């Protein structure tokens, strides 16, 4: 199994080493959302063989930085950095700096293209602008829409751009009908598994701290929705993740 998106900052866990070792021979892509958390990702990928990294400046953090600070993200790129992210647009928390968010998003897409890396996208209450930017700038860059919350109709538009979707614990929530429709109607090879740990913990642990290992519950829910085996979900999503992140595992 591969948890393609989680946040492994020590302050969110009682014992981070236990959380990581829980994954055993499974893999983790730890995500940064600003300069400091991206530095933390770089420490983790050096310490643990089964952790790879994604680094970037999240849209909700752009107020704290200048465009030139993207250079600091570039300086962290190494062999085990497999994506630029979490980047994108968030109009839920910040509506007054939309243009600045767009600038950071576009410049980080260009950074990913410079190093032939995929991007991991955060999009909240900004799906149309996200699509418009990707339609213009994505080109042949691989991309994952993290924690996809859009409609089935919108998903089909993103698929035409080559975008895949990160599916996490929200799928197990009772009010996730829109996401259930997306998962039921689209081919399995459009999805990768993610937890967004320590957030969005799936049932049966909802309300508690999320763990990367809990992707198994997301996989079980996908299998139930599509009427296929758990093993088929794991095999397909792992193959897709390896292809996007160029993982030789």
mmCIF file with all atom_site columns, N, CA, C and O in Angstrom, residues 11-51:
data_model
loop_
_atom_site.group_PDB
_atom_site.id
_atom_site.type_symbol
_atom_site.label_atom_id
_atom_site.label_alt_id
_atom_site.label_comp_id
_atom_site.label_asym_id
_atom_site.label_entity_id
_atom_site.label_seq_id
_atom_site.pdbx_PDB_ins_code
_atom_site.Cartn_x
_atom_site.Cartn_y
_atom_site.Cartn_z
_atom_site.occupancy
_atom_site.B_iso_or_equiv
_atom_site.pdbx_formal_charge
_atom_site.auth_seq_id
_atom_site.auth_comp_id
_atom_site.auth_asym_id
_atom_site.auth_atom_id
_atom_site.pdbx_PDB_model_num
ATOM 1   N N  . UNK A 1 11 ? 4.493  17.245 16.174 1.00 0.00 ? 11 UNK A N  1
ATOM 2   C CA . UNK A 1 11 ? 3.567  17.805 17.149 1.00 0.00 ? 11 UNK A CA 1
ATOM 3   C C  . UNK A 1 11 ? 2.160  17.214 17.032 1.00 0.00 ? 11 UNK A C  1
ATOM 4   O O  . UNK A 1 11 ? 1.332  17.375 17.933 1.00 0.00 ? 11 UNK A O  1
ATOM 5   N N  . UNK A 1 12 ? 1.884  16.497 15.937 1.00 0.00 ? 12 UNK A N  1
ATOM 6   C CA . UNK A 1 12 ? 0.552  15.921 15.737 1.00 0.00 ? 12 UNK A CA 1
ATOM 7   C C  . UNK A 1 12 ? 0.416  14.484 16.230 1.00 0.00 ? 12 UNK A C  1
ATOM 8   O O  . UNK A 1 12 ? -0.673 13.918 16.170 1.00 0.00 ? 12 UNK A O  1
ATOM 9   N N  . UNK A 1 13 ? 1.520  13.904 16.706 1.00 0.00 ? 13 UNK A N  1
ATOM 10  C CA . UNK A 1 13 ? 1.486  12.499 17.111 1.00 0.00 ? 13 UNK A CA 1
ATOM 11  C C  . UNK A 1 13 ? 2.212  12.316 18.440 1.00 0.00 ? 13 UNK A C  1
ATOM 12  O O  . UNK A 1 13 ? 3.212  12.982 18.709 1.00 0.00 ? 13 UNK A O  1
ATOM 13  N N  . UNK A 1 14 ? 1.732  11.377 19.242 1.00 0.00 ? 14 UNK A N  1
ATOM 14  C CA . UNK A 1 14 ? 2.408  11.078 20.502 1.00 0.00 ? 14 UNK A CA 1
ATOM 15  C C  . UNK A 1 14 ? 3.779  10.460 20.252 1.00 0.00 ? 14 UNK A C  1
ATOM 16  O O  . UNK A 1 14 ? 4.751  10.778 20.939 1.00 0.00 ? 14 UNK A O  1
ATOM 17  N N  . UNK A 1 15 ? 3.862  9.556  19.282 1.00 0.00 ? 15 UNK A N  1
ATOM 18  C CA . UNK A 1 15 ? 5.138  8.918  18.936 1.00 0.00 ? 15 UNK A CA 1
ATOM 19  C C  . UNK A 1 15 ? 5.156  8.675  17.436 1.00 0.00 ? 15 UNK A C  1
ATOM 20  O O  . UNK A 1 15 ? 4.594  7.690  16.948 1.00 0.00 ? 15 UNK A O  1
ATOM 21  N N  . UNK A 1 16 ? 5.802  9.561  16.709 1.00 0.00 ? 16 UNK A N  1
ATOM 22  C CA . UNK A 1 16 ? 5.807  9.491  15.247 1.00 0.00 ? 16 UNK A CA 1
ATOM 23  C C  . UNK A 1 16 ? 6.476  8.217  14.756 1.00 0.00 ? 16 UNK A C  1
ATOM 24  O O  . UNK A 1 16 ? 6.046  7.630  13.752 1.00 0.00 ? 16 UNK A O  1
ATOM 25  N N  . UNK A 1 17 ? 7.494  7.759  15.451 1.00 0.00 ? 17 UNK A N  1
ATOM 26  C CA . UNK A 1 17 ? 8.195  6.554  15.032 1.00 0.00 ? 17 UNK A CA 1
ATOM 27  C C  . UNK A 1 17 ? 7.259  5.342  15.029 1.00 0.00 ? 17 UNK A C  1
ATOM 28  O O  . UNK A 1 17 ? 7.313  4.508  14.118 1.00 0.00 ? 17 UNK A O  1
ATOM 29  N N  . UNK A 1 18 ? 6.382  5.270  16.020 1.00 0.00 ? 18 UNK A N  1
ATOM 30  C CA . UNK A 1 18 ? 5.403  4.170  16.082 1.00 0.00 ? 18 UNK A CA 1
ATOM 31  C C  . UNK A 1 18 ? 4.447  4.249  14.890 1.00 0.00 ? 18 UNK A C  1
ATOM 32  O O  . UNK A 1 18 ? 4.127  3.227  14.265 1.00 0.00 ? 18 UNK A O  1
ATOM 33  N N  . UNK A 1 19 ? 4.001  5.461  14.567 1.00 0.00 ? 19 UNK A N  1
ATOM 34  C CA . UNK A 1 19 ? 3.067  5.660  13.449 1.00 0.00 ? 19 UNK A CA 1
ATOM 35  C C  . UNK A 1 19 ? 3.694  5.209  12.135 1.00 0.00 ? 19 UNK A C  1
ATOM 36  O O  . UNK A 1 19 ? 3.052  4.545  11.315 1.00 0.00 ? 19 UNK A O  1
ATOM 37  N N  . UNK A 1 20 ? 4.966  5.549  11.952 1.00 0.00 ? 20 UNK A N  1
ATOM 38  C CA . UNK A 1 20 ? 5.658  5.187  10.711 1.00 0.00 ? 20 UNK A CA 1
ATOM 39  C C  . UNK A 1 20 ? 5.917  3.684  10.651 1.00 0.00 ? 20 UNK A C  1
ATOM 40  O O  . UNK A 1 20 ? 5.686  3.043  9.618  1.00 0.00 ? 20 UNK A O  1
ATOM 41  N N  . UNK A 1 21 ? 6.373  3.107  11.744 1.00 0.00 ? 21 UNK A N  1
ATOM 42  C CA . UNK A 1 21 ? 6.664  1.669  11.769 1.00 0.00 ? 21 UNK A CA 1
ATOM 43  C C  . UNK A 1 21 ? 5.408  0.818  11.606 1.00 0.00 ? 21 UNK A C  1
ATOM 44  O O  . UNK A 1 21 ? 5.485  -0.343 11.188 1.00 0.00 ? 21 UNK A O  1
ATOM 45  N N  . UNK A 1 22 ? 4.254  1.387  11.931 1.00 0.00 ? 22 UNK A N  1
ATOM 46  C CA . UNK A 1 22 ? 2.982  0.702  11.736 1.00 0.00 ? 22 UNK A CA 1
ATOM 47  C C  . UNK A 1 22 ? 2.773  0.322  10.265 1.00 0.00 ? 22 UNK A C  1
ATOM 48  O O  . UNK A 1 22 ? 2.101  -0.658 9.949  1.00 0.00 ? 22 UNK A O  1
ATOM 49  N N  . UNK A 1 23 ? 3.370  1.109  9.365  1.00 0.00 ? 23 UNK A N  1
ATOM 50  C CA . UNK A 1 23 ? 3.241  0.841  7.929  1.00 0.00 ? 23 UNK A CA 1
ATOM 51  C C  . UNK A 1 23 ? 4.083  -0.339 7.466  1.00 0.00 ? 23 UNK A C  1
ATOM 52  O O  . UNK A 1 23 ? 3.883  -0.859 6.368  1.00 0.00 ? 23 UNK A O  1
ATOM 53  N N  . UNK A 1 24 ? 5.078  -0.739 8.268  1.00 0.00 ? 24 UNK A N  1
ATOM 54  C CA . UNK A 1 24 ? 5.922  -1.907 7.966  1.00 0.00 ? 24 UNK A CA 1
ATOM 55  C C  . UNK A 1 24 ? 6.517  -1.786 6.561  1.00 0.00 ? 24 UNK A C  1
ATOM 56  O O  . UNK A 1 24 ? 7.283  -0.884 6.297  1.00 0.00 ? 24 UNK A O  1
ATOM 57  N N  . UNK A 1 25 ? 6.155  -2.699 5.649  1.00 0.00 ? 25 UNK A N  1
ATOM 58  C CA . UNK A 1 25 ? 6.739  -2.689 4.302  1.00 0.00 ? 25 UNK A CA 1
ATOM 59  C C  . UNK A 1 25 ? 5.934  -1.850 3.315  1.00 0.00 ? 25 UNK A C  1
ATOM 60  O O  . UNK A 1 25 ? 6.204  -1.879 2.107  1.00 0.00 ? 25 UNK A O  1
ATOM 61  N N  . UNK A 1 26 ? 4.952  -1.128 3.802  1.00 0.00 ? 26 UNK A N  1
ATOM 62  C CA . UNK A 1 26 ? 4.180  -0.227 2.940  1.00 0.00 ? 26 UNK A CA 1
ATOM 63  C C  . UNK A 1 26 ? 4.896  1.121  2.848  1.00 0.00 ? 26 UNK A C  1
ATOM 64  O O  . UNK A 1 26 ? 5.835  1.399  3.589  1.00 0.00 ? 26 UNK A O  1
ATOM 65  N N  . UNK A 1 27 ? 4.418  1.970  1.939  1.00 0.00 ? 27 UNK A N  1
ATOM 66  C CA . UNK A 1 27 ? 5.141  3.202  1.627  1.00 0.00 ? 27 UNK A CA 1
ATOM 67  C C  . UNK A 1 27 ? 4.317  4.446  1.941  1.00 0.00 ? 27 UNK A C  1
ATOM 68  O O  . UNK A 1 27 ? 3.088  4.416  1.943  1.00 0.00 ? 27 UNK A O  1
ATOM 69  N N  . UNK A 1 28 ? 5.040  5.532  2.178  1.00 0.00 ? 28 UNK A N  1
ATOM 70  C CA . UNK A 1 28 ? 4.442  6.811  2.557  1.00 0.00 ? 28 UNK A CA 1
ATOM 71  C C  . UNK A 1 28 ? 5.056  7.911  1.709  1.00 0.00 ? 28 UNK A C  1
ATOM 72  O O  . UNK A 1 28 ? 6.273  7.942  1.502  1.00 0.00 ? 28 UNK A O  1
ATOM 73  N N  . UNK A 1 29 ? 4.219  8.822  1.228  1.00 0.00 ? 29 UNK A N  1
ATOM 74  C CA . UNK A 1 29 ? 4.709  10.075 0.655  1.00 0.00 ? 29 UNK A CA 1
ATOM 75  C C  . UNK A 1 29 ? 4.286  11.184 1.603  1.00 0.00 ? 29 UNK A C  1
ATOM 76  O O  . UNK A 1 29 ? 3.105  11.517 1.717  1.00 0.00 ? 29 UNK A O  1
ATOM 77  N N  . UNK A 1 30 ? 5.266  11.718 2.322  1.00 0.00 ? 30 UNK A N  1
ATOM 78  C CA . UNK A 1 30 ? 5.011  12.780 3.295  1.00 0.00 ? 30 UNK A CA 1
ATOM 79  C C  . UNK A 1 30 ? 4.988  14.122 2.582  1.00 0.00 ? 30 UNK A C  1
ATOM 80  O O  . UNK A 1 30 ? 5.827  14.394 1.716  1.00 0.00 ? 30 UNK A O  1
ATOM 81  N N  . UNK A 1 31 ? 4.026  14.958 2.950  1.00 0.00 ? 31 UNK A N  1
ATOM 82  C CA . UNK A 1 31 ? 3.809  16.222 2.251  1.00 0.00 ? 31 UNK A CA 1
ATOM 83  C C  . UNK A 1 31 ? 4.134  17.416 3.131  1.00 0.00 ? 31 UNK A C  1
ATOM 84  O O  . UNK A 1 31 ? 3.699  17.502 4.281  1.00 0.00 ? 31 UNK A O  1
ATOM 85  N N  . UNK A 1 32 ? 4.882  18.361 2.563  1.00 0.00 ? 32 UNK A N  1
ATOM 86  C CA . UNK A 1 32 ? 5.095  19.651 3.203  1.00 0.00 ? 32 UNK A CA 1
ATOM 87  C C  . UNK A 1 32 ? 4.085  20.664 2.713  1.00 0.00 ? 32 UNK A C  1
ATOM 88  O O  . UNK A 1 32 ? 3.507  20.502 1.635  1.00 0.00 ? 32 UNK A O  1
ATOM 89  N N  . UNK A 1 33 ? 3.867  21.717 3.503  1.00 0.00 ? 33 UNK A N  1
ATOM 90  C CA . UNK A 1 33 ? 2.936  22.755 3.078  1.00 0.00 ? 33 UNK A CA 1
ATOM 91  C C  . UNK A 1 33 ? 3.525  24.155 3.219  1.00 0.00 ? 33 UNK A C  1
ATOM 92  O O  . UNK A 1 33 ? 2.866  25.145 2.905  1.00 0.00 ? 33 UNK A O  1
ATOM 93  N N  . UNK A 1 34 ? 4.763  24.257 3.686  1.00 0.00 ? 34 UNK A N  1
ATOM 94  C CA . UNK A 1 34 ? 5.480  25.530 3.737  1.00 0.00 ? 34 UNK A CA 1
ATOM 95  C C  . UNK A 1 34 ? 6.974  25.214 3.826  1.00 0.00 ? 34 UNK A C  1
ATOM 96  O O  . UNK A 1 34 ? 7.380  24.049 3.650  1.00 0.00 ? 34 UNK A O  1
ATOM 97  N N  . UNK A 1 35 ? 7.803  26.208 4.097  1.00 0.00 ? 35 UNK A N  1
ATOM 98  C CA . UNK A 1 35 ? 9.248  25.976 4.104  1.00 0.00 ? 35 UNK A CA 1
ATOM 99  C C  . UNK A 1 35 ? 9.645  25.022 5.232  1.00 0.00 ? 35 UNK A C  1
ATOM 100 O O  . UNK A 1 35 ? 10.381 24.053 5.016  1.00 0.00 ? 35 UNK A O  1
ATOM 101 N N  . UNK A 1 36 ? 9.168  25.277 6.456  1.00 0.00 ? 36 UNK A N  1
ATOM 102 C CA . UNK A 1 36 ? 9.589  24.471 7.595  1.00 0.00 ? 36 UNK A CA 1
ATOM 103 C C  . UNK A 1 36 ? 9.112  23.024 7.493  1.00 0.00 ? 36 UNK A C  1
ATOM 104 O O  . UNK A 1 36 ? 9.865  22.091 7.779  1.00 0.00 ? 36 UNK A O  1
ATOM 105 N N  . UNK A 1 37 ? 7.850  22.824 7.124  1.00 0.00 ? 37 UNK A N  1
ATOM 106 C CA . UNK A 1 37 ? 7.355  21.448 7.019  1.00 0.00 ? 37 UNK A CA 1
ATOM 107 C C  . UNK A 1 37 ? 8.001  20.717 5.842  1.00 0.00 ? 37 UNK A C  1
ATOM 108 O O  . UNK A 1 37 ? 8.174  19.497 5.890  1.00 0.00 ? 37 UNK A O  1
ATOM 109 N N  . UNK A 1 38 ? 8.378  21.445 4.812  1.00 0.00 ? 38 UNK A N  1
ATOM 110 C CA . UNK A 1 38 ? 9.100  20.817 3.700  1.00 0.00 ? 38 UNK A CA 1
ATOM 111 C C  . UNK A 1 38 ? 10.495 20.394 4.150  1.00 0.00 ? 38 UNK A C  1
ATOM 112 O O  . UNK A 1 38 ? 10.991 19.326 3.753  1.00 0.00 ? 38 UNK A O  1
ATOM 113 N N  . UNK A 1 39 ? 11.141 21.196 5.004  1.00 0.00 ? 39 UNK A N  1
ATOM 114 C CA . UNK A 1 39 ? 12.433 20.799 5.581  1.00 0.00 ? 39 UNK A CA 1
ATOM 115 C C  . UNK A 1 39 ? 12.262 19.540 6.422  1.00 0.00 ? 39 UNK A C  1
ATOM 116 O O  . UNK A 1 39 ? 13.122 18.641 6.402  1.00 0.00 ? 39 UNK A O  1
ATOM 117 N N  . UNK A 1 40 ? 11.152 19.455 7.149  1.00 0.00 ? 40 UNK A N  1
ATOM 118 C CA . UNK A 1 40 ? 10.882 18.271 7.956  1.00 0.00 ? 40 UNK A CA 1
ATOM 119 C C  . UNK A 1 40 ? 10.717 17.033 7.082  1.00 0.00 ? 40 UNK A C  1
ATOM 120 O O  . UNK A 1 40 ? 11.195 15.943 7.433  1.00 0.00 ? 40 UNK A O  1
ATOM 121 N N  . UNK A 1 41 ? 10.052 17.198 5.948  1.00 0.00 ? 41 UNK A N  1
ATOM 122 C CA . UNK A 1 41 ? 9.912  16.094 4.992  1.00 0.00 ? 41 UNK A CA 1
ATOM 123 C C  . UNK A 1 41 ? 11.290 15.602 4.554  1.00 0.00 ? 41 UNK A C  1
ATOM 124 O O  . UNK A 1 41 ? 11.539 14.391 4.477  1.00 0.00 ? 41 UNK A O  1
ATOM 125 N N  . UNK A 1 42 ? 12.193 16.535 4.291  1.00 0.00 ? 42 UNK A N  1
ATOM 126 C CA . UNK A 1 42 ? 13.546 16.164 3.856  1.00 0.00 ? 42 UNK A CA 1
ATOM 127 C C  . UNK A 1 42 ? 14.273 15.360 4.932  1.00 0.00 ? 42 UNK A C  1
ATOM 128 O O  . UNK A 1 42 ? 15.040 14.435 4.615  1.00 0.00 ? 42 UNK A O  1
ATOM 129 N N  . UNK A 1 43 ? 14.058 15.671 6.188  1.00 0.00 ? 43 UNK A N  1
ATOM 130 C CA . UNK A 1 43 ? 14.651 14.904 7.285  1.00 0.00 ? 43 UNK A CA 1
ATOM 131 C C  . UNK A 1 43 ? 14.082 13.485 7.321  1.00 0.00 ? 43 UNK A C  1
ATOM 132 O O  . UNK A 1 43 ? 14.816 12.506 7.519  1.00 0.00 ? 43 UNK A O  1
ATOM 133 N N  . UNK A 1 44 ? 12.765 13.378 7.134  1.00 0.00 ? 44 UNK A N  1
ATOM 134 C CA . UNK A 1 44 ? 12.115 12.072 7.203  1.00 0.00 ? 44 UNK A CA 1
ATOM 135 C C  . UNK A 1 44 ? 12.573 11.146 6.088  1.00 0.00 ? 44 UNK A C  1
ATOM 136 O O  . UNK A 1 44 ? 12.786 9.944  6.321  1.00 0.00 ? 44 UNK A O  1
ATOM 137 N N  . UNK A 1 45 ? 12.710 11.672 4.886  1.00 0.00 ? 45 UNK A N  1
ATOM 138 C CA . UNK A 1 45 ? 13.091 10.797 3.762  1.00 0.00 ? 45 UNK A CA 1
ATOM 139 C C  . UNK A 1 45 ? 14.527 10.307 3.894  1.00 0.00 ? 45 UNK A C  1
ATOM 140 O O  . UNK A 1 45 ? 14.878 9.253  3.341  1.00 0.00 ? 45 UNK A O  1
ATOM 141 N N  . UNK A 1 46 ? 15.348 11.048 4.629  1.00 0.00 ? 46 UNK A N  1
ATOM 142 C CA . UNK A 1 46 ? 16.717 10.584 4.886  1.00 0.00 ? 46 UNK A CA 1
ATOM 143 C C  . UNK A 1 46 ? 16.746 9.515  5.976  1.00 0.00 ? 46 UNK A C  1
ATOM 144 O O  . UNK A 1 46 ? 17.588 8.626  5.966  1.00 0.00 ? 46 UNK A O  1
ATOM 145 N N  . UNK A 1 47 ? 15.791 9.578  6.892  1.00 0.00 ? 47 UNK A N  1
ATOM 146 C CA . UNK A 1 47 ? 15.779 8.678  8.049  1.00 0.00 ? 47 UNK A CA 1
ATOM 147 C C  . UNK A 1 47 ? 15.094 7.349  7.763  1.00 0.00 ? 47 UNK A C  1
ATOM 148 O O  . UNK A 1 47 ? 15.517 6.306  8.275  1.00 0.00 ? 47 UNK A O  1
ATOM 149 N N  . UNK A 1 48 ? 14.027 7.368  6.945  1.00 0.00 ? 48 UNK A N  1
ATOM 150 C CA . UNK A 1 48 ? 13.208 6.170  6.728  1.00 0.00 ? 48 UNK A CA 1
ATOM 151 C C  . UNK A 1 48 ? 13.242 5.746  5.265  1.00 0.00 ? 48 UNK A C  1
ATOM 152 O O  . UNK A 1 48 ? 12.955 6.550  4.362  1.00 0.00 ? 48 UNK A O  1
ATOM 153 N N  . UNK A 1 49 ? 13.540 4.475  5.032  1.00 0.00 ? 49 UNK A N  1
ATOM 154 C CA . UNK A 1 49 ? 13.625 3.963  3.662  1.00 0.00 ? 49 UNK A CA 1
ATOM 155 C C  . UNK A 1 49 ? 12.289 3.957  2.947  1.00 0.00 ? 49 UNK A C  1
ATOM 156 O O  . UNK A 1 49 ? 12.236 4.056  1.719  1.00 0.00 ? 49 UNK A O  1
ATOM 157 N N  . UNK A 1 50 ? 11.189 3.814  3.707  1.00 0.00 ? 50 UNK A N  1
ATOM 158 C CA . UNK A 1 50 ? 9.877  3.679  3.066  1.00 0.00 ? 50 UNK A CA 1
ATOM 159 C C  . UNK A 1 50 ? 9.128  5.006  2.948  1.00 0.00 ? 50 UNK A C  1
ATOM 160 O O  . UNK A 1 50 ? 7.939  5.024  2.626  1.00 0.00 ? 50 UNK A O  1
ATOM 161 N N  . UNK A 1 51 ? 9.815  6.119  3.205  1.00 0.00 ? 51 UNK A N  1
ATOM 162 C CA . UNK A 1 51 ? 9.179  7.432  3.069  1.00 0.00 ? 51 UNK A CA 1
ATOM 163 C C  . UNK A 1 51 ? 9.816  8.213  1.928  1.00 0.00 ? 51 UNK A C  1
ATOM 164 O O  . UNK A 1 51 ? 11.049 8.325  1.833  1.00 0.00 ? 51 UNK A O  1
#
